[in-house]
XYZ file of C-alpha atoms in Angstrom:
490
model
C 12.699 -20.167 8.289
C 10.832 -18.793 11.310
C 14.103 -17.959 13.099
C 15.201 -15.936 10.077
C 12.177 -13.685 10.365
C 12.609 -13.278 14.110
C 16.203 -12.051 13.919
C 15.564 -9.884 10.876
C 15.046 -6.939 13.216
C 18.651 -7.339 14.314
C 19.757 -7.518 10.706
C 18.161 -4.145 10.021
C 20.780 -2.579 12.240
C 23.645 -4.504 10.682
C 23.071 -4.345 6.935
C 23.559 -1.142 4.945
C 20.388 0.690 3.985
C 20.040 3.180 1.171
C 22.136 6.237 1.934
C 23.869 4.614 4.901
C 27.405 3.225 4.983
C 28.189 2.909 8.687
C 29.571 -0.567 8.050
C 32.597 1.141 6.495
C 33.636 2.121 10.005
C 34.552 -1.495 10.709
C 35.564 -2.738 7.250
C 38.506 -1.553 5.138
C 37.463 1.238 2.801
C 35.292 -0.015 -0.095
C 35.581 -3.665 0.928
C 32.260 -5.174 -0.092
C 30.045 -6.443 2.696
C 29.410 -9.344 0.303
C 32.975 -10.511 0.992
C 31.784 -11.555 4.438
C 28.072 -12.043 3.817
C 26.008 -13.998 1.258
C 27.660 -17.291 2.103
C 24.598 -19.512 2.631
C 20.847 -19.796 2.206
C 20.061 -18.519 5.703
C 21.857 -15.251 5.048
C 19.961 -14.701 1.795
C 16.673 -15.426 3.570
C 17.644 -13.055 6.370
C 18.075 -10.125 3.991
C 14.696 -10.819 2.418
C 13.185 -11.059 5.901
C 14.722 -7.685 6.744
C 12.984 -6.197 3.695
C 9.603 -7.382 4.989
C 10.339 -6.091 8.471
C 11.347 -2.693 7.132
C 8.250 -2.549 4.949
C 6.187 -3.175 8.066
C 7.821 -0.050 9.480
C 6.262 2.082 6.723
C 2.747 1.402 7.996
C 2.011 4.928 9.214
C 3.182 6.393 5.911
C 0.890 3.984 4.080
C -2.059 5.097 6.201
C -1.406 8.837 6.025
C -0.442 8.970 2.351
C -3.508 6.940 1.380
C -6.086 8.630 3.615
C -5.123 12.151 4.731
C -5.938 13.799 1.391
C -9.100 11.756 0.835
C -12.556 12.214 2.339
C -13.074 9.022 4.322
C -11.386 9.969 7.586
C -11.332 13.043 9.793
C -9.020 14.012 12.651
C -9.856 14.489 16.310
C -7.724 15.952 19.110
C -4.341 17.690 19.063
C -3.465 17.139 15.439
C 0.233 17.573 14.579
C 0.855 20.481 12.230
C 2.627 18.212 9.762
C -0.475 16.039 9.247
C -2.877 18.988 9.300
C -0.905 20.729 6.566
C -0.849 17.607 4.432
C -4.614 17.257 4.782
C -5.058 20.934 3.865
C -2.712 20.601 0.863
C -0.306 23.004 2.539
C 2.605 20.582 2.830
C 6.114 22.035 2.577
C 9.392 20.311 1.630
C 10.478 20.134 5.279
C 7.350 18.188 6.320
C 8.116 14.782 7.825
C 5.401 13.176 5.671
C 7.354 14.076 2.544
C 10.104 11.649 3.562
C 10.490 8.510 1.480
C 13.563 6.898 3.057
C 11.704 3.926 4.564
C 10.555 2.732 1.165
C 14.016 3.106 -0.335
C 15.436 0.999 2.481
C 13.049 -1.790 1.474
C 14.051 -1.302 -2.153
C 17.713 -1.546 -1.201
C 17.195 -4.857 0.609
C 15.271 -6.156 -2.398
C 18.060 -5.017 -4.701
C 20.572 -6.884 -2.542
C 18.608 -10.117 -2.812
C 18.163 -9.744 -6.561
C 21.871 -9.074 -7.133
C 23.584 -11.393 -4.661
C 21.262 -14.306 -3.921
C 22.106 -16.046 -7.228
C 25.777 -16.145 -6.179
C 24.901 -18.069 -3.017
C 23.694 -21.083 -5.022
C 27.294 -21.954 -5.898
C 28.433 -21.535 -2.268
C 25.674 -23.434 -0.476
C 24.604 -26.844 -1.881
C 21.383 -26.679 0.165
C 20.331 -23.503 -1.655
C 18.723 -24.863 -4.793
C 17.941 -22.882 -7.913
C 14.130 -23.122 -7.391
C 14.403 -21.866 -3.801
C 16.630 -19.004 -4.910
C 14.224 -18.054 -7.705
C 11.375 -18.045 -5.184
C 13.288 -15.569 -3.005
C 13.937 -13.392 -6.044
C 10.216 -13.439 -6.800
C 9.477 -11.987 -3.372
C 12.202 -9.371 -3.780
C 10.815 -8.255 -7.149
C 7.342 -8.031 -5.588
C 8.533 -5.866 -2.700
C 10.526 -3.598 -4.986
C 7.577 -3.189 -7.331
C 5.206 -2.520 -4.441
C 7.432 0.187 -2.969
C 7.902 1.935 -6.292
C 4.142 1.762 -6.839
C 3.586 3.571 -3.542
C 6.257 6.145 -4.375
C 5.135 6.911 -7.922
C 1.551 7.557 -6.815
C 2.737 10.042 -4.210
C 5.643 11.803 -5.929
C 4.989 10.982 -9.613
C 8.715 11.040 -10.438
C 11.352 9.491 -8.172
C 14.880 8.078 -8.552
C 14.672 4.608 -10.075
C 17.357 2.548 -8.337
C 17.770 -1.124 -9.194
C 21.275 -1.723 -7.831
C 22.036 -2.099 -4.097
C 23.869 0.692 -2.337
C 26.803 -1.208 -0.869
C 29.747 1.172 -0.603
C 31.085 4.595 -1.549
C 31.839 3.494 -5.105
C 28.085 3.566 -5.775
C 26.894 7.088 -6.485
C 24.086 8.367 -4.329
C 23.308 11.181 -6.774
C 20.496 9.830 -8.940
C 18.077 11.954 -10.935
C 14.352 11.345 -10.992
C 12.960 9.002 -13.634
C 9.826 9.751 -15.603
C 6.512 8.390 -14.311
C 6.081 6.126 -17.338
C 9.562 4.630 -16.866
C 8.849 3.844 -13.224
C 5.553 2.150 -14.077
C 7.267 0.094 -16.754
C 9.873 -1.065 -14.250
C 7.128 -2.039 -11.803
C 5.358 -4.092 -14.463
C 8.640 -5.708 -15.506
C 9.429 -6.600 -11.880
C 6.012 -8.150 -11.314
C 6.009 -10.077 -14.562
C 9.491 -11.348 -13.693
C 8.241 -12.393 -10.245
C 5.288 -14.497 -11.415
C 6.915 -17.668 -12.834
C 8.825 -18.616 -9.670
C 6.216 -17.337 -7.202
C 4.535 -19.584 -4.651
C 0.848 -20.359 -4.960
C 0.745 -21.343 -1.315
C 3.136 -21.300 1.649
C 3.237 -23.926 4.432
C 1.882 -21.634 7.167
C -1.104 -19.277 7.257
C 0.940 -16.218 8.217
C 3.235 -16.882 5.263
C 0.293 -17.307 2.887
C -0.945 -13.850 3.808
C 2.266 -12.114 4.883
C 4.648 -13.144 2.117
C 4.362 -12.597 -1.603
C 2.340 -15.266 -3.385
C 1.374 -15.543 -7.031
C -2.012 -14.084 -6.101
C -0.487 -11.082 -4.297
C 1.617 -10.387 -7.372
C -1.404 -10.571 -9.674
C -3.401 -8.318 -7.318
C -0.662 -5.685 -7.373
C -0.287 -6.064 -11.125
C -4.032 -5.493 -11.613
C -3.776 -2.309 -9.557
C -0.812 -1.084 -11.607
C -2.647 -1.816 -14.863
C -5.614 0.262 -13.646
C -3.289 3.200 -13.016
C -1.610 2.834 -16.395
C -4.968 2.558 -18.189
C -4.364 -0.984 -19.451
C -7.835 -2.267 -18.679
C -7.882 -5.605 -20.468
C -4.625 -6.542 -18.744
C -6.125 -5.461 -15.396
C -9.125 -7.723 -15.964
C -6.871 -10.639 -16.910
C -4.814 -10.174 -13.721
C -8.000 -10.004 -11.619
C -9.290 -13.162 -13.254
C -6.131 -15.038 -12.298
C -6.887 -14.303 -8.646
C -10.629 -14.927 -8.964
C -9.986 -18.320 -10.549
C -7.078 -19.291 -8.296
C -9.032 -21.411 -5.838
C -6.726 -20.252 -3.030
C -8.557 -17.098 -1.928
C -12.230 -16.191 -1.957
C -14.848 -13.721 -0.786
C -15.803 -14.723 2.745
C -19.421 -14.678 3.934
C -20.629 -11.516 5.607
C -22.587 -13.243 8.378
C -22.002 -16.731 9.769
C -24.223 -18.125 12.588
C -25.593 -14.616 13.259
C -22.036 -13.348 13.735
C -20.553 -10.505 11.692
C -17.991 -12.606 9.855
C -16.826 -9.669 7.706
C -15.400 -8.111 10.870
C -13.093 -11.086 11.482
C -10.892 -9.961 8.608
C -9.691 -7.268 10.997
C -10.232 -8.694 14.473
C -8.552 -12.025 13.698
C -6.627 -11.306 10.505
C -5.329 -13.639 7.794
C -8.807 -14.575 6.585
C -9.419 -16.648 3.482
C -10.309 -13.381 1.704
C -6.925 -11.862 2.417
C -4.312 -11.780 -0.336
C -1.516 -9.792 1.298
C -1.301 -8.141 4.713
C 1.408 -6.902 7.033
C 1.859 -9.348 9.902
C 1.894 -8.362 13.572
C 1.961 -10.736 16.562
C 1.904 -9.578 20.176
C 3.345 -12.896 21.379
C 6.461 -12.216 19.307
C 6.640 -8.545 20.306
C 5.566 -7.517 16.803
C 3.164 -4.682 17.553
C 2.062 -1.404 16.006
C 0.511 1.897 17.066
C -2.857 1.500 15.372
C -4.707 1.485 18.693
C -3.150 4.871 19.398
C -3.766 6.250 15.906
C -7.418 5.222 15.938
C -8.329 5.304 19.613
C -6.146 6.386 22.515
C -3.597 8.853 21.162
C -3.488 12.632 21.594
C -5.015 12.777 18.114
C -6.984 10.057 16.369
C -8.324 9.226 12.943
C -12.108 8.940 12.990
C -14.731 8.338 10.331
C -15.667 11.493 8.427
C -19.218 12.903 8.579
C -19.467 12.188 4.843
C -18.879 8.473 5.356
C -21.313 8.318 8.275
C -23.934 9.659 5.866
C -22.969 7.054 3.272
C -23.274 4.171 5.735
C -26.613 5.534 6.958
C -28.068 5.162 3.455
C -28.543 1.456 4.201
C -29.451 0.222 7.663
C -28.780 -3.314 6.419
C -25.060 -2.726 5.827
C -23.153 -4.920 8.293
C -19.996 -2.870 7.647
C -21.407 0.276 9.286
C -21.990 1.111 12.935
C -20.489 -1.531 15.204
C -18.100 -2.832 12.547
C -16.204 -0.207 10.563
C -16.889 2.451 13.187
C -18.609 3.220 16.463
C -21.523 5.650 16.070
C -20.991 7.133 19.530
C -17.270 7.902 19.334
C -16.871 7.777 15.520
C -13.671 5.791 16.047
C -12.779 2.994 13.652
C -13.972 -0.098 15.480
C -12.525 -2.401 12.806
C -9.082 -1.652 14.267
C -10.076 -1.347 17.927
C -12.654 -4.034 18.641
C -12.410 -7.727 19.450
C -15.937 -8.409 18.195
C -18.428 -6.533 16.044
C -21.433 -4.857 17.670
C -19.890 -5.009 21.137
C -17.794 -2.724 23.311
C -15.113 -5.364 23.886
C -11.736 -3.918 22.849
C -8.872 -5.795 21.252
C -6.573 -7.212 23.927
C -3.375 -6.273 22.063
C -2.109 -3.772 19.520
C -1.145 -6.307 16.869
C -3.719 -5.672 14.159
C -2.632 -6.765 10.715
C -2.696 -4.194 7.909
C -4.418 -5.472 4.784
C -3.064 -4.273 1.450
C -5.095 -6.533 -0.845
C -8.114 -8.787 -0.357
C -10.666 -10.391 -2.623
C -13.174 -7.517 -2.454
C -10.448 -5.368 -3.994
C -10.200 -7.776 -6.921
C -13.969 -7.632 -7.531
C -13.999 -3.848 -7.514
C -10.807 -3.377 -9.529
C -12.258 -5.640 -12.215
C -15.520 -3.681 -12.123
C -13.630 -0.422 -12.648
C -11.654 -1.847 -15.550
C -14.833 -3.170 -17.191
C -16.431 0.259 -17.008
C -13.468 1.739 -18.828
C -13.992 -0.745 -21.687
C -17.313 0.867 -22.527
C -21.041 0.901 -21.926
C -21.521 -2.678 -23.086
C -19.606 -3.820 -19.986
C -21.519 -1.728 -17.425
C -23.937 -4.518 -16.463
C -21.117 -6.978 -15.767
C -19.293 -4.361 -13.700
C -22.420 -3.660 -11.678
C -22.878 -7.370 -10.982
C -19.469 -7.384 -9.270
C -20.321 -4.295 -7.214
C -23.676 -5.742 -6.172
C -21.948 -8.958 -5.103
C -19.901 -6.941 -2.579
C -23.035 -5.136 -1.419
C -24.919 -8.416 -1.120
C -22.130 -9.815 1.049
C -22.544 -6.723 3.241
C -26.199 -7.621 3.780
C -27.693 -4.993 1.457
C -30.739 -6.532 -0.239
C -31.507 -3.820 -2.818
C -29.174 -3.964 -5.835
C -27.934 -0.833 -7.567
C -29.031 0.078 -11.068
C -26.760 0.764 -14.020
C -25.502 4.335 -14.284
C -26.114 6.462 -17.348
C -22.517 7.574 -17.931
C -18.936 6.447 -17.425
C -18.397 8.864 -14.546
C -21.629 7.821 -12.868
C -20.544 4.182 -13.061
C -17.067 5.003 -11.751
C -18.654 6.916 -8.889
C -20.715 3.825 -8.006
C -17.532 1.747 -7.788
C -15.628 4.373 -5.794
C -18.507 4.818 -3.352
C -18.522 1.089 -2.751
C -14.762 1.083 -2.297
C -15.108 3.905 0.241
C -17.493 1.797 2.324
C -15.647 -1.503 1.971
C -12.134 -0.152 2.544
C -12.721 2.626 5.086
C -9.402 3.517 6.715
C -7.415 0.960 4.703
C -5.147 3.491 2.988
C -6.954 3.539 -0.361
C -9.328 6.498 -0.565
C -6.987 9.243 -1.872
C -5.486 6.881 -4.414
C -8.947 5.895 -5.684
C -9.959 9.512 -6.210
C -6.653 10.447 -7.855
C -6.635 7.412 -10.145
C -10.057 8.191 -11.585
C -9.382 11.912 -11.855
C -6.099 11.712 -13.782
C -7.373 9.181 -16.285
C -7.437 10.314 -19.951
C -5.202 13.306 -19.190
C -7.213 14.467 -16.184
C -10.610 14.089 -17.796
C -12.194 13.984 -14.347
C -10.156 16.551 -12.442
C -13.330 18.252 -11.254
C -14.407 14.938 -9.738
C -11.246 14.881 -7.606
C -11.838 18.458 -6.459
C -15.460 17.849 -5.554
C -14.652 14.629 -3.682
C -11.849 16.213 -1.649
C -14.042 19.185 -0.760
C -16.780 16.857 0.508
C -14.371 15.946 3.295
C -13.290 19.508 4.090
C -14.652 21.163 7.203
C -14.602 24.883 7.864
C -13.937 27.782 5.500
C -10.871 26.425 3.738
C -12.734 24.907 0.783
C -12.155 27.801 -1.683
C -8.425 27.825 -0.929
C -8.114 24.061 -1.346
C -10.095 24.214 -4.583
C -7.694 26.786 -6.027
C -4.747 24.541 -5.134
C -6.249 21.399 -6.583
C -6.812 23.093 -9.938
C -3.042 22.787 -10.323
C -2.441 19.101 -11.063
C 1.074 19.280 -9.628
C -0.438 19.886 -6.173
C -1.760 16.332 -6.220
C 1.757 15.074 -5.500
C 4.062 15.481 -2.526
C 7.190 17.635 -2.445
C 10.590 16.019 -2.282
C 11.887 16.455 1.246
C 14.600 19.048 1.729
C 16.960 16.459 3.214
C 16.784 14.425 0.006
C 17.516 17.512 -2.103
C 20.570 18.294 0.021
C 21.967 14.755 -0.128
C 21.240 14.078 -3.803
C 22.515 16.874 -6.031
C 20.719 15.572 -9.118
C 17.253 15.762 -7.598
C 14.931 18.545 -8.699
C 11.988 19.657 -6.613
C 8.539 18.704 -7.880
C 7.045 21.568 -9.930
C 4.332 22.799 -7.563
C 6.905 23.351 -4.805
C 9.641 25.097 -6.802
C 9.011 28.456 -5.188
C 7.701 27.276 -1.825
C 9.836 28.144 1.184
């Protein structure tokens, strides 16, 4: 299996991606690539491996989409105009960060596996039905994950569940409604669960491939966004009771053990993270984005203030960030509370870990009513206790106050992990934007300079909370319509 994942990079150049049919240059017109491919188990595994590799290539989009519009990070240096405009809510349809093609390439690979892998069972005796179903489970997970990222950023996107294989498949697909996309995500994840693996043979697989616990973690997140709180709690409980992942200790033998989630990666707390390995030439640019590049992401002054509220917090100076440079040490350092840098740029990117499960469950409990506030606070205080904070928080007096407690804790625990904007947006849009003012106030806390009144006026329009569809997509797909806020934007 390892060789499949190594040559998946080559496969990316050979297999058709969404919107690309270069293979037709070497095959007779409209001859299916499946006529020559999908002959054995290794080829099915290779396509799935290519989906993971391509998803790894979306890392910078995951970071920027999840953080640029939030208040946890600031920018230092020669900031590209495209990122600056996104952060200022001035993004235009020709902005590179409005491009979604990378995620649709992953979706297309997943669609290929879902459609064609079952046919391989009859061709390859070594490809058993259970193994095939396990591959399908991973494909459904990846497709659901990509659509979840897309729907939170664009609200409405084309919902494509068939692979783009040749010119007979139309590339003109209209956007689907937000509710329809969420329903497809839930259907995909529920379909993925029965055949999913509880554990893989190797550590990197346990954390870098879809497991039952990764699927439940994603499903809990989706249920929070769709305001299905009892289902979110049930999904969280499946992970909490799994016995395969757990909340690691904050300090072990006077060492900041929390920091090892980032310096070493693939900790017992991890549920799903993108895998990088310098020895296999699988690297990323996180060292540049957070440390050595012409511009870098640094901790915001707001978050420095939040960490300074508790000198006991082991996640603060020397762990999440460096108080001298304000750079994110969690991605740059080899050891907490030192100046020793990482030797290589192969940091893993964590999408879900156990602390997320605790805090997602806490948020869902709050939404069930005041009688659940104490239980929710117990979960929050458990995360704070792990961080070394000895004084527990008291119960808030209102739903919004309790939600703010959870989101503040998430901001500290997940600094720079691509979650902050989504957290603010999720709470704000709940109950038909009951807390829109909360979103505005939180965004403005991270705004520096005199642009706050302009940004406030933009954020009053709920359509501004989503990205425009890139002009290239509008030109290539005649059925696409621009998102409302950008209809009259040049």
